[in-house]
C-alpha cells in the first residue's frame, strides 16, 4: 500500500536508481558512484517498504484512547534550550568562516553536539507515554557522554586558568600561591566531609564563586602574558641546537636537564677530574670510544662533574656546500651544549647523516671546550 | 490458543534446531581438529615450544606449567558449562526460584584462582628480572628496525673489540650473527615507526621504538639458524619484515668477523663483475654502502641514504653474499637445495656450511633478479617516484630502477663477489 511517507521514500529510491543508471552511462568505467547510488536506492526502497507495512504508524481515527496515550501525542517535558544553543553554534560557524579556522572548528564541533542533544531530547520527549520514564531514557543516552565531556571541559578550564596564573607570577610567588590554594582546597574539602550537615547550595555556591574567580584571574593573567624570563627563554629555545660558541644568558639552568620520556639516552658523556668518558646502556664499563648509529635521532647527555663551566662539543665531519660558480664552502658539523656548571647536565639531540669513514681527515669525536688532551672517539658505521 | 498447543510448539523447537546444532558441532570439531593438526607441523622454525637458548628456556619453564594448569582449568570450565547447558536446557519446565549468592561457593571460587594467580606471579616476577639483567653482557649489538628490514651494527668498542676481534664497525642486515653460548645484548631501536624484534627460539619479543633504546638479551646454545619476524604491525610490507639469528661456534665466529672486516677487492678488470661494479656505482651506491668501494679518482664512495630514504638507511651490501636471505629476510639467496643443506644441517656441520656463503652454483638467481628488475613489484613499498609528495621525495623501500637485462647480469656477477 502506498502511504504518504512511503511515497517519498519510493520516489527518492527510484530517483537514486535512475541516477545510478545515468552515472554508469555518463562515467563509463568508474562504478564507485553507481554502487553508492544503488545502495542508497535499496535503502530508500527498504524504508519505503517499512513505511508501507506499518501504514506510517497511523492509528485509526476512531481509536480515541490510542490517540491520547500514543507517545507522539505527549507534550514535551520542559522548555528546550537546544534550538537556541544550536543556533548560537551555527552563528559561531559563520563567524569562524570569516575570521579564524579555530573558531570555525569549535563551531562545527559545538553544532554537532547541540544538534545531537536537540535530536535526542526530541526523541526522548516522546519515547513513551510516561513523562518520567522519558526523562530517564534521555539520561541513559546522553549522560555517558555529557558527564565525562563536561567534566573534562571543566578540568581544562581549571587547569588552563591555573597554569596561566602560575606562568605569569614571579618564581618566588608561585610556590606560595600553590601552597595557599592547595591548603584552602584541602581544608575546605575536609570541613565539608566532616560536617555532614552543610547545605548543598552553600558548597555549590562556594565552588561556583571559586571557579568564576579562578577563570577571571586566569583570563586576566593570560592577557597580561608570561613572566619575562619565560618569554625570553622561549625566544632563545633551549632545545634547538645552537651554533657552537653562541652563548645566551642561562635563564633556567636546568631546563633541558630532563630527557623527554619518549627518548632514551644514547650515551651519557661525563667530564670528571679533567677526564672525558661515556656510559652507554649495554656496555658495562665506561668507554672512551663509542659507536653511534647513523641517521638516527641520538640523545646525548653531558654531565659536568669538574670544577668550572664546560661545554661538550660533538664533531661529526664537514659539509661541503656548493655556492655556485665553482665556489664551495667547507664547514664543520658540530653540536654543542651550553656552558654547563659543575654538577649540571644538558641533553642535545643530534642526527649524524654520514658514517665516520666519510671523513678520515677530521675524525668524529667528543671534546670539551678548553681541554685539549681528553676526547672520546666516535664511530658511526 | 490452548496451553497444550503452546507446549507442543515448544517441544517441537529443539527438534528443529537439532540438525543445525549438528552442523555447528561438526564445524567446530573440524576447526579444532585443524588447529590441533597445525600444532603438529614438523617444520616450525618459529615454535616457542622449542627453546634453543637459556633466555627462551627461562620463558618456556614458566609458560609450560602455566599452560598445563590453564588447560586443565579450561577443560573443567568448558565441561561444567556444557553440562549445565545440557542438563538445564529449556524443556518447558517452570522457571526455578531465583536466589542470590552462595557465600561458600563465592569464597572458594575467589580463593582458588587467587592462589593459582599468586603461584604464577611469583616465578613470573623472577623471570622478568632474570630476562632484564644486563650486567653479565659479553657482547653488544645495535639492532635498528626500519620499514621493512632490520639493520645490525656491531660496535667496534668495548668487549666487542677487545674479545671478539671487531676492530672496525660491521654493518649487516637481515641475519644477525652471534657466537654460541655468549650473552649478547641487543640495543633495539627504530628509525621510523614501531617494530618489534622476535626470535621465538631465543627469547621473547622487544618493541623497537624510535628514539628509545630497548635492551634484549639473546643467547644461542648451539650453532644453527633461528627464524623470526617483526611482530608489531609496521605498515605496508610488515609481513615481509623477517629476520634470522645465526649462531656460530667461537672459532667459526672469529672466521666470520675476520671475513666481514676483510678489505674490499675490486673485481678483476675486464670481467662481467667489473662491469657490474661500474653499474653499481652509478645506480646503487647512492643508497647502498659498500665499504672500500672507490670512485674514479680513488676516493671512498659514501652512500647517502639520508637523502633518499625516509628512514635514512639502506642495507649495507659489503658482504651481501655472506648472508643467505635478503630484503627483510623474505627471500632466499640460496637455491632450495642449497638452502636445505645449510638450514637443515646439524650443529656440528652448520658453521662451515654457513661460512661458505652464497656460491655461484647455489645463488637463487630467480628472486634476486626479480628484485633487481622491480623491487617494489616483489615487495610492496612506497617507492613510486610519482607519489612521494608526502615524504618530500624520499622513498620507503627500494625503487624500481629500470635496469636492462645486461646491467642486471653484470650486477649479479658483481654482487656474487661481495663476501
Ligand atoms: Cu616492522
PDB file of N, CA and C in Angstrom, chain B residues 106 149 229-230 287 310:
ATOM      1  N   UNK B 106      31.192 -18.681  46.522  1.00  0.00           N
ATOM      2  CA  UNK B 106      31.864 -17.455  46.074  1.00  0.00           C
ATOM      3  C   UNK B 106      33.267 -17.346  46.649  1.00  0.00           C
ATOM      4  N   UNK B 149      63.011  -3.775   7.083  1.00  0.00           N
ATOM      5  CA  UNK B 149      64.163  -4.652   7.257  1.00  0.00           C
ATOM      6  C   UNK B 149      64.892  -4.244   8.523  1.00  0.00           C
ATOM      7  N   UNK B 229      60.331 -12.834  13.050  1.00  0.00           N
ATOM      8  CA  UNK B 229      59.763 -11.793  12.204  1.00  0.00           C
ATOM      9  C   UNK B 229      59.323 -10.616  13.036  1.00  0.00           C
ATOM     10  N   UNK B 230      59.192  -9.470  12.370  1.00  0.00           N
ATOM     11  CA  UNK B 230      58.724  -8.268  13.056  1.00  0.00           C
ATOM     12  C   UNK B 230      57.336  -8.561  13.599  1.00  0.00           C
ATOM     13  N   UNK B 287      72.481   4.800  -2.418  1.00  0.00           N
ATOM     14  CA  UNK B 287      71.742   4.307  -1.253  1.00  0.00           C
ATOM     15  C   UNK B 287      72.534   3.259  -0.474  1.00  0.00           C
ATOM     16  N   UNK B 310      63.212   7.721   3.680  1.00  0.00           N
ATOM     17  CA  UNK B 310      62.537   8.286   4.840  1.00  0.00           C
ATOM     18  C   UNK B 310      63.271   7.861   6.115  1.00  0.00           C
TER      19      UNK B 310
END
